[in-house]
Amino acid sequence: MSDTKIKIDSLYKIFGNKPKEALEYVKQGVGKDELLEKHNHVLGLSDINIDIEDKSIQVIMGLSGSGKSTLIRHINRLIEPTAGNVLVDGSDVLQYDEATLRDFRRTRTAMVFQRFALMPHMTILKNVSLGLELQGKKDDEILNSAMKWIEKVGLNGYEDRYPQHLSGGMQQRVGLARALTNDTDILLMDEAFSALDPLIRKDMQDILLNLQAELHKTVVFITHDLDEALKIGDRIAILKDGIMDQEGLPVDILLSPKTEYVSNFVEDVNRSRVLKAKHIMEKANGSDLSKGMPVDENDFIESFIDRVVAEKPELIVVQDSDKKNIGSLTSKRLSEVLKK
Amino acid sequence: MSFFSEIPTMGRESLRDFKKGIDLNFKEFSRNYGDGIEGFFDPLLMFLVWLEKLLVNSPWPLVILVLAGLAWIGSRNWKLVAGTIVCFMLIGYFGMWKDTMSTIAIISVATLVCISIGIPLGILMSRSRKLEAGITPILDVMQTVPSFVYLIPIIMLLGIGKVPGLIAVCIYAVPPIVRLTNLGIREVDKECLEAVDSFGATSWQRLTRVQMPLALPTIFAGVNQTIMMALAMVVIASMIGVRGLGVPVLRAVSNQYLALGMLNGLAIVALAIIFDRVSQQYGKRLQKHREGRNL
Ligand SMILES: Nc1ncnc2c1ncn2[C@@H]1O[C@H](COP(=O)(O)OP(=O)(O)OP(=O)(O)O)[C@@H](O)[C@H]1O
Ligand SMILES: [Mg+2]
């Protein structure tokens, strides 16, 4: 396990006039509905604990109103918590004074928004330059970085257009370029792709994964779509009514959901399409793996299931990109996983 | 029984003393501070006099050329420019040139004063609920109190002349720009603000880079209204010594000169229409730029 980049520690957020008072009720176990009915406060988040690994993509998932946006906004302190701590690289974000917080937002975090939140009065170039301009960087430096990222997200030629002229997918690429131009180590994405059509959405997911393979940022990615979560996330946290129901590897969430809410979420998923060989393999432990049917660790089950049915191999050998054998799979295990 | 037929009053004696007390106190105040306050407005007076002289003394073709040029810059519309030229030629033809120039001078200065007070005030208002709640009723009062009522203390304080006239015009004309600046800033998309905050903007950067530009069309609608209201005040302002188109209108009223009143009235209307159309077109262009024209 590598280092923790962002540590969220017993975080509570209650919306209302007297959140501190309401906090006591919540700590005594009062739920979201009761808190609203009896005490007229909205429970945003209750006792959230997550350690977000450095250079990983942490997905936060949940239905509408479950507190996802509230949670991600605590990381750059767009929202102040009612109780709890947010630590980034071990330093407490909540202790920052105004200037330190501003500096932290400028250089450490960048955010991509669900409805893009581009500036309608600025050209694409100006939008992408925004972060660096606020920092007062030199003009040519700003222009260079902005053009680089505009190109990377495939929008060259559109620099002088205004956001209104672009389709949703293009606008969100501007949003992504705007965030990446700041060159921060943390990227916060609040349902960044939810407003897009399925095809464009898939495009954007691929763009993100390709960029991540190159940039290795710590990404906090919010979605209410399980397929997206499974595709993108290194780990997934599931929120319900402000409470974290489960947090773990995608495969664990899929194969052993802890609560009914989570199992409802995962029951309709086509597992052969979202699980990769590496998710369900048994790690190599010295036994002989030379005789099995080889598959790549990143192959989805779907892509080799037909071969398994046809060839009926005794063992399926999972290899990494260097063709090194890293694990194995029996057809029994395979059918178990798919049947569940 | 008499309780129901007659409303309780404070009594004639005490009412008279009450009013007298206020009057005396205010007179005392104006005797002590009137000159100082007048001195405070001196630079404004000098500017107004300079502008008026400039407009009146410059050769008329030059003035029309400049006005037509401004109309073009504002509206980019040939019809409006042609209309402007024709209107001013007619105004001159019917002998109202000087008065019209005086009116333009005071309207311009009043508008500048209103902008430089109104926009900052509107910005402050947009930043605090309390301030908004405090200022809004004052603006309501300024717009509804009959202007004659606040003319009285102004005259007592500053006498008759250009400065009190200017102040009266400004009191009447400033509310819309304050209101619309406040409204425009409050209406700015919350998500844009959140975005600019998330990139670490200072509150000044947030104001100048996002709030003001996005509020500009609304603020401009306020400027437009302010100009219109200032024009509507010219007749009343001329009662306390402001030169311009209001003076002949007043003369026409007291002497029953129908034609004189009509002509000068029409000149005011013509100015209003020109100012309104040009500034509206300009406002629209601001908005268009926002949507981008270069598709
Ligand atoms: N400023 C606020 N005042 C009061 N309640 C709020 C506020 N912001 C959020 N809430 C409440 O907190 C809860 C969580 O909201 P949040 O926006 O975090 O949900 P979400 O998971 O992001 O939902 P969505 O998928 O719709 O974006 C909701 O019940 C919402 O009504
Ligand atoms: Mg949300």
PDB file of C-alpha atoms in Angstrom, chain B residues 1-275:
ATOM      1  CA  MET B   1     -67.687  59.571  21.395  1.00  0.00           C
ATOM      2  CA  SER B   2     -65.506  62.332  20.057  1.00  0.00           C
ATOM      3  CA  PHE B   3     -62.650  59.837  19.977  1.00  0.00           C
ATOM      4  CA  PHE B   4     -64.190  58.203  16.941  1.00  0.00           C
ATOM      5  CA  SER B   5     -65.103  61.330  15.048  1.00  0.00           C
ATOM      6  CA  GLU B   6     -61.843  63.160  15.533  1.00  0.00           C
ATOM      7  CA  ILE B   7     -58.419  61.684  15.189  1.00  0.00           C
ATOM      8  CA  PRO B   8     -56.082  62.584  18.066  1.00  0.00           C
ATOM      9  CA  THR B   9     -53.658  65.358  17.130  1.00  0.00           C
ATOM     10  CA  MET B  10     -50.692  66.759  18.977  1.00  0.00           C
ATOM     11  CA  GLY B  11     -52.304  70.192  19.170  1.00  0.00           C
ATOM     12  CA  ARG B  12     -51.710  73.253  17.090  1.00  0.00           C
ATOM     13  CA  GLU B  13     -49.260  74.893  19.442  1.00  0.00           C
ATOM     14  CA  SER B  14     -46.947  71.969  19.886  1.00  0.00           C
ATOM     15  CA  LEU B  15     -47.146  71.032  16.220  1.00  0.00           C
ATOM     16  CA  ARG B  16     -46.029  74.515  15.271  1.00  0.00           C
ATOM     17  CA  ASP B  17     -43.209  74.404  17.773  1.00  0.00           C
ATOM     18  CA  PHE B  18     -42.211  71.009  16.498  1.00  0.00           C
ATOM     19  CA  LYS B  19     -41.958  72.168  12.906  1.00  0.00           C
ATOM     20  CA  LYS B  20     -40.309  75.403  13.900  1.00  0.00           C
ATOM     21  CA  GLY B  21     -37.741  73.487  15.921  1.00  0.00           C
ATOM     22  CA  ILE B  22     -36.788  71.400  12.905  1.00  0.00           C
ATOM     23  CA  ASP B  23     -36.661  74.399  10.607  1.00  0.00           C
ATOM     24  CA  LEU B  24     -34.543  76.430  12.982  1.00  0.00           C
ATOM     25  CA  ASN B  25     -32.168  73.597  13.588  1.00  0.00           C
ATOM     26  CA  PHE B  26     -31.725  72.972   9.908  1.00  0.00           C
ATOM     27  CA  LYS B  27     -31.240  76.666   9.219  1.00  0.00           C
ATOM     28  CA  GLU B  28     -28.611  76.753  11.927  1.00  0.00           C
ATOM     29  CA  PHE B  29     -26.950  73.745  10.360  1.00  0.00           C
ATOM     30  CA  SER B  30     -26.966  75.236   6.882  1.00  0.00           C
ATOM     31  CA  ARG B  31     -25.623  78.541   8.165  1.00  0.00           C
ATOM     32  CA  ASN B  32     -22.701  76.736   9.763  1.00  0.00           C
ATOM     33  CA  TYR B  33     -21.953  74.154   7.127  1.00  0.00           C
ATOM     34  CA  GLY B  34     -23.583  75.403   3.911  1.00  0.00           C
ATOM     35  CA  ASP B  35     -20.446  77.103   2.641  1.00  0.00           C
ATOM     36  CA  GLY B  36     -18.280  74.139   3.459  1.00  0.00           C
ATOM     37  CA  ILE B  37     -20.610  71.795   1.632  1.00  0.00           C
ATOM     38  CA  GLU B  38     -20.773  74.122  -1.311  1.00  0.00           C
ATOM     39  CA  GLY B  39     -16.993  74.217  -1.436  1.00  0.00           C
ATOM     40  CA  PHE B  40     -16.968  70.448  -1.498  1.00  0.00           C
ATOM     41  CA  PHE B  41     -18.965  70.512  -4.719  1.00  0.00           C
ATOM     42  CA  ASP B  42     -16.822  73.188  -6.364  1.00  0.00           C
ATOM     43  CA  PRO B  43     -14.818  70.837  -8.620  1.00  0.00           C
ATOM     44  CA  LEU B  44     -18.050  69.347  -9.869  1.00  0.00           C
ATOM     45  CA  LEU B  45     -19.427  72.791 -10.601  1.00  0.00           C
ATOM     46  CA  MET B  46     -16.283  73.723 -12.486  1.00  0.00           C
ATOM     47  CA  PHE B  47     -16.511  70.599 -14.580  1.00  0.00           C
ATOM     48  CA  LEU B  48     -20.176  71.207 -15.358  1.00  0.00           C
ATOM     49  CA  VAL B  49     -19.527  74.833 -16.341  1.00  0.00           C
ATOM     50  CA  TRP B  50     -16.564  73.819 -18.483  1.00  0.00           C
ATOM     51  CA  LEU B  51     -18.539  71.145 -20.314  1.00  0.00           C
ATOM     52  CA  GLU B  52     -21.501  73.437 -20.876  1.00  0.00           C
ATOM     53  CA  LYS B  53     -19.268  76.187 -22.254  1.00  0.00           C
ATOM     54  CA  LEU B  54     -17.501  73.714 -24.465  1.00  0.00           C
ATOM     55  CA  LEU B  55     -20.746  72.466 -25.952  1.00  0.00           C
ATOM     56  CA  VAL B  56     -22.271  75.899 -26.393  1.00  0.00           C
ATOM     57  CA  ASN B  57     -19.165  77.619 -27.768  1.00  0.00           C
ATOM     58  CA  SER B  58     -17.901  74.954 -30.150  1.00  0.00           C
ATOM     59  CA  PRO B  59     -18.967  75.361 -33.787  1.00  0.00           C
ATOM     60  CA  TRP B  60     -22.266  73.533 -34.265  1.00  0.00           C
ATOM     61  CA  PRO B  61     -21.160  71.288 -37.151  1.00  0.00           C
ATOM     62  CA  LEU B  62     -18.336  69.990 -34.973  1.00  0.00           C
ATOM     63  CA  VAL B  63     -20.705  69.286 -32.084  1.00  0.00           C
ATOM     64  CA  ILE B  64     -23.121  67.433 -34.367  1.00  0.00           C
ATOM     65  CA  LEU B  65     -20.238  65.486 -35.825  1.00  0.00           C
ATOM     66  CA  VAL B  66     -19.064  64.433 -32.364  1.00  0.00           C
ATOM     67  CA  LEU B  67     -22.591  63.494 -31.270  1.00  0.00           C
ATOM     68  CA  ALA B  68     -23.128  61.504 -34.463  1.00  0.00           C
ATOM     69  CA  GLY B  69     -19.769  59.827 -33.879  1.00  0.00           C
ATOM     70  CA  LEU B  70     -20.788  58.849 -30.363  1.00  0.00           C
ATOM     71  CA  ALA B  71     -24.077  57.501 -31.690  1.00  0.00           C
ATOM     72  CA  TRP B  72     -22.115  55.395 -34.169  1.00  0.00           C
ATOM     73  CA  ILE B  73     -19.697  54.080 -31.557  1.00  0.00           C
ATOM     74  CA  GLY B  74     -22.633  53.224 -29.310  1.00  0.00           C
ATOM     75  CA  SER B  75     -25.009  51.669 -31.764  1.00  0.00           C
ATOM     76  CA  ARG B  76     -23.149  50.821 -35.010  1.00  0.00           C
ATOM     77  CA  ASN B  77     -26.410  51.668 -36.677  1.00  0.00           C
ATOM     78  CA  TRP B  78     -26.574  54.111 -39.605  1.00  0.00           C
ATOM     79  CA  LYS B  79     -30.254  54.859 -39.155  1.00  0.00           C
ATOM     80  CA  LEU B  80     -29.693  55.985 -35.600  1.00  0.00           C
ATOM     81  CA  VAL B  81     -26.773  58.159 -36.667  1.00  0.00           C
ATOM     82  CA  ALA B  82     -28.867  59.759 -39.410  1.00  0.00           C
ATOM     83  CA  GLY B  83     -31.743  60.271 -36.965  1.00  0.00           C
ATOM     84  CA  THR B  84     -29.361  61.921 -34.499  1.00  0.00           C
ATOM     85  CA  ILE B  85     -28.084  64.349 -37.117  1.00  0.00           C
ATOM     86  CA  VAL B  86     -31.587  65.252 -38.304  1.00  0.00           C
ATOM     87  CA  CYS B  87     -32.847  65.774 -34.750  1.00  0.00           C
ATOM     88  CA  PHE B  88     -30.043  68.122 -33.830  1.00  0.00           C
ATOM     89  CA  MET B  89     -30.396  70.078 -37.075  1.00  0.00           C
ATOM     90  CA  LEU B  90     -34.091  70.534 -36.318  1.00  0.00           C
ATOM     91  CA  ILE B  91     -33.364  71.514 -32.725  1.00  0.00           C
ATOM     92  CA  GLY B  92     -31.002  74.165 -34.030  1.00  0.00           C
ATOM     93  CA  TYR B  93     -33.436  75.245 -36.708  1.00  0.00           C
ATOM     94  CA  PHE B  94     -36.129  75.911 -34.117  1.00  0.00           C
ATOM     95  CA  GLY B  95     -33.748  77.929 -31.960  1.00  0.00           C
ATOM     96  CA  MET B  96     -33.219  75.517 -29.117  1.00  0.00           C
ATOM     97  CA  TRP B  97     -29.528  74.777 -29.650  1.00  0.00           C
ATOM     98  CA  LYS B  98     -28.113  76.503 -26.582  1.00  0.00           C
ATOM     99  CA  ASP B  99     -30.683  75.122 -24.178  1.00  0.00           C
ATOM    100  CA  THR B 100     -30.190  71.665 -25.590  1.00  0.00           C
ATOM    101  CA  MET B 101     -26.434  71.887 -25.109  1.00  0.00           C
ATOM    102  CA  SER B 102     -26.931  72.978 -21.495  1.00  0.00           C
ATOM    103  CA  THR B 103     -29.253  70.052 -20.938  1.00  0.00           C
ATOM    104  CA  ILE B 104     -26.802  67.592 -22.462  1.00  0.00           C
ATOM    105  CA  ALA B 105     -24.084  68.988 -20.202  1.00  0.00           C
ATOM    106  CA  ILE B 106     -26.043  68.533 -17.010  1.00  0.00           C
ATOM    107  CA  ILE B 107     -27.326  65.103 -18.032  1.00  0.00           C
ATOM    108  CA  SER B 108     -23.802  63.928 -18.796  1.00  0.00           C
ATOM    109  CA  VAL B 109     -22.380  65.183 -15.533  1.00  0.00           C
ATOM    110  CA  ALA B 110     -25.318  63.817 -13.550  1.00  0.00           C
ATOM    111  CA  THR B 111     -24.935  60.428 -15.237  1.00  0.00           C
ATOM    112  CA  LEU B 112     -21.213  60.362 -14.459  1.00  0.00           C
ATOM    113  CA  VAL B 113     -21.882  61.235 -10.839  1.00  0.00           C
ATOM    114  CA  CYS B 114     -24.594  58.567 -10.616  1.00  0.00           C
ATOM    115  CA  ILE B 115     -22.315  55.927 -12.116  1.00  0.00           C
ATOM    116  CA  SER B 116     -19.415  56.745  -9.846  1.00  0.00           C
ATOM    117  CA  ILE B 117     -21.591  56.659  -6.754  1.00  0.00           C
ATOM    118  CA  GLY B 118     -24.123  54.057  -7.830  1.00  0.00           C
ATOM    119  CA  ILE B 119     -21.901  51.248  -9.042  1.00  0.00           C
ATOM    120  CA  PRO B 120     -19.671  51.064  -5.950  1.00  0.00           C
ATOM    121  CA  LEU B 121     -22.752  51.308  -3.746  1.00  0.00           C
ATOM    122  CA  GLY B 122     -24.437  48.530  -5.717  1.00  0.00           C
ATOM    123  CA  ILE B 123     -21.326  46.379  -5.344  1.00  0.00           C
ATOM    124  CA  LEU B 124     -21.250  46.906  -1.583  1.00  0.00           C
ATOM    125  CA  MET B 125     -24.945  46.103  -1.424  1.00  0.00           C
ATOM    126  CA  SER B 126     -24.466  42.871  -3.296  1.00  0.00           C
ATOM    127  CA  ARG B 127     -21.920  41.715  -0.737  1.00  0.00           C
ATOM    128  CA  SER B 128     -24.062  41.977   2.356  1.00  0.00           C
ATOM    129  CA  ARG B 129     -27.651  41.079   3.060  1.00  0.00           C
ATOM    130  CA  LYS B 130     -27.793  43.629   5.851  1.00  0.00           C
ATOM    131  CA  LEU B 131     -26.580  46.454   3.674  1.00  0.00           C
ATOM    132  CA  GLU B 132     -29.101  45.478   1.015  1.00  0.00           C
ATOM    133  CA  ALA B 133     -31.888  45.492   3.557  1.00  0.00           C
ATOM    134  CA  GLY B 134     -30.722  48.902   4.798  1.00  0.00           C
ATOM    135  CA  ILE B 135     -30.257  50.622   1.460  1.00  0.00           C
ATOM    136  CA  THR B 136     -33.292  49.317  -0.426  1.00  0.00           C
ATOM    137  CA  PRO B 137     -35.871  51.337   1.574  1.00  0.00           C
ATOM    138  CA  ILE B 138     -33.734  54.447   1.179  1.00  0.00           C
ATOM    139  CA  LEU B 139     -33.769  53.955  -2.579  1.00  0.00           C
ATOM    140  CA  ASP B 140     -37.531  53.449  -2.447  1.00  0.00           C
ATOM    141  CA  VAL B 141     -37.899  56.743  -0.613  1.00  0.00           C
ATOM    142  CA  MET B 142     -35.635  58.531  -3.090  1.00  0.00           C
ATOM    143  CA  GLN B 143     -37.772  57.334  -5.970  1.00  0.00           C
ATOM    144  CA  THR B 144     -41.175  58.028  -4.426  1.00  0.00           C
ATOM    145  CA  VAL B 145     -40.789  61.236  -2.423  1.00  0.00           C
ATOM    146  CA  PRO B 146     -42.011  64.084  -4.626  1.00  0.00           C
ATOM    147  CA  SER B 147     -38.902  65.853  -5.816  1.00  0.00           C
ATOM    148  CA  PHE B 148     -40.178  69.194  -4.545  1.00  0.00           C
ATOM    149  CA  VAL B 149     -39.870  67.903  -1.011  1.00  0.00           C
ATOM    150  CA  TYR B 150     -36.176  67.278  -1.167  1.00  0.00           C
ATOM    151  CA  LEU B 151     -35.637  70.455  -3.162  1.00  0.00           C
ATOM    152  CA  ILE B 152     -36.460  72.410   0.008  1.00  0.00           C
ATOM    153  CA  PRO B 153     -33.520  71.314   2.183  1.00  0.00           C
ATOM    154  CA  ILE B 154     -31.200  71.426  -0.809  1.00  0.00           C
ATOM    155  CA  ILE B 155     -32.136  75.016  -1.517  1.00  0.00           C
ATOM    156  CA  MET B 156     -31.862  75.947   2.141  1.00  0.00           C
ATOM    157  CA  LEU B 157     -28.413  74.444   2.236  1.00  0.00           C
ATOM    158  CA  LEU B 158     -26.981  75.490  -1.103  1.00  0.00           C
ATOM    159  CA  GLY B 159     -29.275  78.146  -2.450  1.00  0.00           C
ATOM    160  CA  ILE B 160     -30.325  78.263  -6.073  1.00  0.00           C
ATOM    161  CA  GLY B 161     -27.975  77.283  -8.839  1.00  0.00           C
ATOM    162  CA  LYS B 162     -26.360  74.521 -10.824  1.00  0.00           C
ATOM    163  CA  VAL B 163     -25.028  72.445  -7.955  1.00  0.00           C
ATOM    164  CA  PRO B 164     -28.304  72.083  -6.058  1.00  0.00           C
ATOM    165  CA  GLY B 165     -29.961  71.312  -9.398  1.00  0.00           C
ATOM    166  CA  LEU B 166     -27.381  68.664 -10.117  1.00  0.00           C
ATOM    167  CA  ILE B 167     -27.845  67.124  -6.684  1.00  0.00           C
ATOM    168  CA  ALA B 168     -31.600  67.031  -7.141  1.00  0.00           C
ATOM    169  CA  VAL B 169     -31.196  65.296 -10.497  1.00  0.00           C
ATOM    170  CA  CYS B 170     -28.775  62.778  -9.018  1.00  0.00           C
ATOM    171  CA  ILE B 171     -30.994  61.947  -6.053  1.00  0.00           C
ATOM    172  CA  TYR B 172     -33.776  61.161  -8.456  1.00  0.00           C
ATOM    173  CA  ALA B 173     -31.664  59.314 -11.017  1.00  0.00           C
ATOM    174  CA  VAL B 174     -29.231  57.257  -8.928  1.00  0.00           C
ATOM    175  CA  PRO B 175     -31.524  54.503  -7.561  1.00  0.00           C
ATOM    176  CA  PRO B 176     -31.851  52.385 -10.725  1.00  0.00           C
ATOM    177  CA  ILE B 177     -28.122  52.030 -11.209  1.00  0.00           C
ATOM    178  CA  VAL B 178     -27.606  51.037  -7.577  1.00  0.00           C
ATOM    179  CA  ARG B 179     -30.432  48.537  -7.739  1.00  0.00           C
ATOM    180  CA  LEU B 180     -29.393  46.996 -11.029  1.00  0.00           C
ATOM    181  CA  THR B 181     -25.715  46.760 -10.095  1.00  0.00           C
ATOM    182  CA  ASN B 182     -26.726  44.903  -6.961  1.00  0.00           C
ATOM    183  CA  LEU B 183     -29.149  42.708  -8.890  1.00  0.00           C
ATOM    184  CA  GLY B 184     -26.704  42.019 -11.706  1.00  0.00           C
ATOM    185  CA  ILE B 185     -24.001  40.860  -9.320  1.00  0.00           C
ATOM    186  CA  ARG B 186     -26.362  38.760  -7.252  1.00  0.00           C
ATOM    187  CA  GLU B 187     -27.653  37.078 -10.404  1.00  0.00           C
ATOM    188  CA  VAL B 188     -24.201  35.888 -11.489  1.00  0.00           C
ATOM    189  CA  ASP B 189     -24.185  32.131 -11.837  1.00  0.00           C
ATOM    190  CA  LYS B 190     -23.183  30.502  -8.541  1.00  0.00           C
ATOM    191  CA  GLU B 191     -21.275  27.806 -10.384  1.00  0.00           C
ATOM    192  CA  CYS B 192     -19.039  30.340 -12.102  1.00  0.00           C
ATOM    193  CA  LEU B 193     -18.242  31.819  -8.716  1.00  0.00           C
ATOM    194  CA  GLU B 194     -17.544  28.428  -7.239  1.00  0.00           C
ATOM    195  CA  ALA B 195     -15.260  27.672 -10.173  1.00  0.00           C
ATOM    196  CA  VAL B 196     -13.274  30.870  -9.834  1.00  0.00           C
ATOM    197  CA  ASP B 197     -13.025  30.306  -6.073  1.00  0.00           C
ATOM    198  CA  SER B 198     -11.798  26.787  -6.614  1.00  0.00           C
ATOM    199  CA  PHE B 199      -8.899  28.202  -8.606  1.00  0.00           C
ATOM    200  CA  GLY B 200      -7.948  30.440  -5.716  1.00  0.00           C
ATOM    201  CA  ALA B 201      -9.233  33.875  -6.713  1.00  0.00           C
ATOM    202  CA  THR B 202      -8.977  36.805  -4.317  1.00  0.00           C
ATOM    203  CA  SER B 203     -12.240  38.621  -3.774  1.00  0.00           C
ATOM    204  CA  TRP B 204     -11.001  41.458  -5.995  1.00  0.00           C
ATOM    205  CA  GLN B 205     -10.218  39.009  -8.815  1.00  0.00           C
ATOM    206  CA  ARG B 206     -13.594  37.420  -8.349  1.00  0.00           C
ATOM    207  CA  LEU B 207     -15.270  40.829  -8.625  1.00  0.00           C
ATOM    208  CA  THR B 208     -13.329  42.152 -11.596  1.00  0.00           C
ATOM    209  CA  ARG B 209     -12.956  38.974 -13.613  1.00  0.00           C
ATOM    210  CA  VAL B 210     -16.280  37.296 -13.101  1.00  0.00           C
ATOM    211  CA  GLN B 211     -18.919  39.293 -11.259  1.00  0.00           C
ATOM    212  CA  MET B 212     -18.582  42.639 -13.020  1.00  0.00           C
ATOM    213  CA  PRO B 213     -18.235  41.302 -16.572  1.00  0.00           C
ATOM    214  CA  LEU B 214     -21.179  38.963 -16.148  1.00  0.00           C
ATOM    215  CA  ALA B 215     -23.286  41.654 -14.503  1.00  0.00           C
ATOM    216  CA  LEU B 216     -22.379  44.264 -17.109  1.00  0.00           C
ATOM    217  CA  PRO B 217     -25.500  43.989 -19.289  1.00  0.00           C
ATOM    218  CA  THR B 218     -27.716  44.408 -16.221  1.00  0.00           C
ATOM    219  CA  ILE B 219     -25.603  47.270 -14.913  1.00  0.00           C
ATOM    220  CA  PHE B 220     -25.884  48.877 -18.298  1.00  0.00           C
ATOM    221  CA  ALA B 221     -29.655  48.638 -18.209  1.00  0.00           C
ATOM    222  CA  GLY B 222     -29.333  50.621 -14.975  1.00  0.00           C
ATOM    223  CA  VAL B 223     -27.215  53.276 -16.668  1.00  0.00           C
ATOM    224  CA  ASN B 224     -29.821  53.575 -19.368  1.00  0.00           C
ATOM    225  CA  GLN B 225     -32.602  54.058 -16.826  1.00  0.00           C
ATOM    226  CA  THR B 226     -30.513  56.573 -14.936  1.00  0.00           C
ATOM    227  CA  ILE B 227     -30.067  58.671 -18.076  1.00  0.00           C
ATOM    228  CA  MET B 228     -33.794  58.575 -18.745  1.00  0.00           C
ATOM    229  CA  MET B 229     -34.653  59.616 -15.225  1.00  0.00           C
ATOM    230  CA  ALA B 230     -32.118  62.424 -15.301  1.00  0.00           C
ATOM    231  CA  LEU B 231     -33.772  63.737 -18.465  1.00  0.00           C
ATOM    232  CA  ALA B 232     -37.144  63.554 -16.801  1.00  0.00           C
ATOM    233  CA  MET B 233     -35.812  65.847 -14.067  1.00  0.00           C
ATOM    234  CA  VAL B 234     -34.632  68.683 -16.316  1.00  0.00           C
ATOM    235  CA  VAL B 235     -37.847  70.686 -16.007  1.00  0.00           C
ATOM    236  CA  ILE B 236     -37.915  70.474 -12.241  1.00  0.00           C
ATOM    237  CA  ALA B 237     -34.209  71.185 -12.009  1.00  0.00           C
ATOM    238  CA  SER B 238     -34.698  74.338 -14.041  1.00  0.00           C
ATOM    239  CA  MET B 239     -36.940  75.639 -11.262  1.00  0.00           C
ATOM    240  CA  ILE B 240     -33.889  75.983  -9.077  1.00  0.00           C
ATOM    241  CA  GLY B 241     -31.625  77.622 -11.551  1.00  0.00           C
ATOM    242  CA  VAL B 242     -30.363  74.966 -13.900  1.00  0.00           C
ATOM    243  CA  ARG B 243     -30.185  76.210 -17.457  1.00  0.00           C
ATOM    244  CA  GLY B 244     -31.491  74.089 -20.286  1.00  0.00           C
ATOM    245  CA  LEU B 245     -34.635  72.970 -22.024  1.00  0.00           C
ATOM    246  CA  GLY B 246     -36.596  73.092 -18.775  1.00  0.00           C
ATOM    247  CA  VAL B 247     -36.426  76.880 -18.579  1.00  0.00           C
ATOM    248  CA  PRO B 248     -38.513  77.635 -21.701  1.00  0.00           C
ATOM    249  CA  VAL B 249     -40.926  74.877 -20.693  1.00  0.00           C
ATOM    250  CA  LEU B 250     -41.473  76.568 -17.326  1.00  0.00           C
ATOM    251  CA  ARG B 251     -41.898  79.913 -19.089  1.00  0.00           C
ATOM    252  CA  ALA B 252     -44.400  78.370 -21.454  1.00  0.00           C
ATOM    253  CA  VAL B 253     -46.405  76.959 -18.555  1.00  0.00           C
ATOM    254  CA  SER B 254     -46.667  80.259 -16.705  1.00  0.00           C
ATOM    255  CA  ASN B 255     -47.464  82.275 -19.840  1.00  0.00           C
ATOM    256  CA  GLN B 256     -49.546  79.710 -21.711  1.00  0.00           C
ATOM    257  CA  TYR B 257     -47.210  79.610 -24.712  1.00  0.00           C
ATOM    258  CA  LEU B 258     -48.428  76.412 -26.323  1.00  0.00           C
ATOM    259  CA  ALA B 259     -45.944  76.252 -29.225  1.00  0.00           C
ATOM    260  CA  LEU B 260     -42.913  77.078 -27.094  1.00  0.00           C
ATOM    261  CA  GLY B 261     -43.839  74.386 -24.588  1.00  0.00           C
ATOM    262  CA  MET B 262     -44.461  71.813 -27.281  1.00  0.00           C
ATOM    263  CA  LEU B 263     -41.228  72.470 -29.142  1.00  0.00           C
ATOM    264  CA  ASN B 264     -39.036  72.289 -26.068  1.00  0.00           C
ATOM    265  CA  GLY B 265     -40.952  69.286 -24.832  1.00  0.00           C
ATOM    266  CA  LEU B 266     -40.341  67.575 -28.149  1.00  0.00           C
ATOM    267  CA  ALA B 267     -36.639  68.410 -27.941  1.00  0.00           C
ATOM    268  CA  ILE B 268     -36.477  66.658 -24.558  1.00  0.00           C
ATOM    269  CA  VAL B 269     -38.289  63.681 -26.044  1.00  0.00           C
ATOM    270  CA  ALA B 270     -35.879  63.617 -28.979  1.00  0.00           C
ATOM    271  CA  LEU B 271     -32.888  63.610 -26.628  1.00  0.00           C
ATOM    272  CA  ALA B 272     -34.489  60.859 -24.579  1.00  0.00           C
ATOM    273  CA  ILE B 273     -35.104  58.688 -27.599  1.00  0.00           C
ATOM    274  CA  ILE B 274     -31.591  59.158 -28.953  1.00  0.00           C
ATOM    275  CA  PHE B 275     -29.914  58.465 -25.599  1.00  0.00           C
TER     276      PHE B 275
END
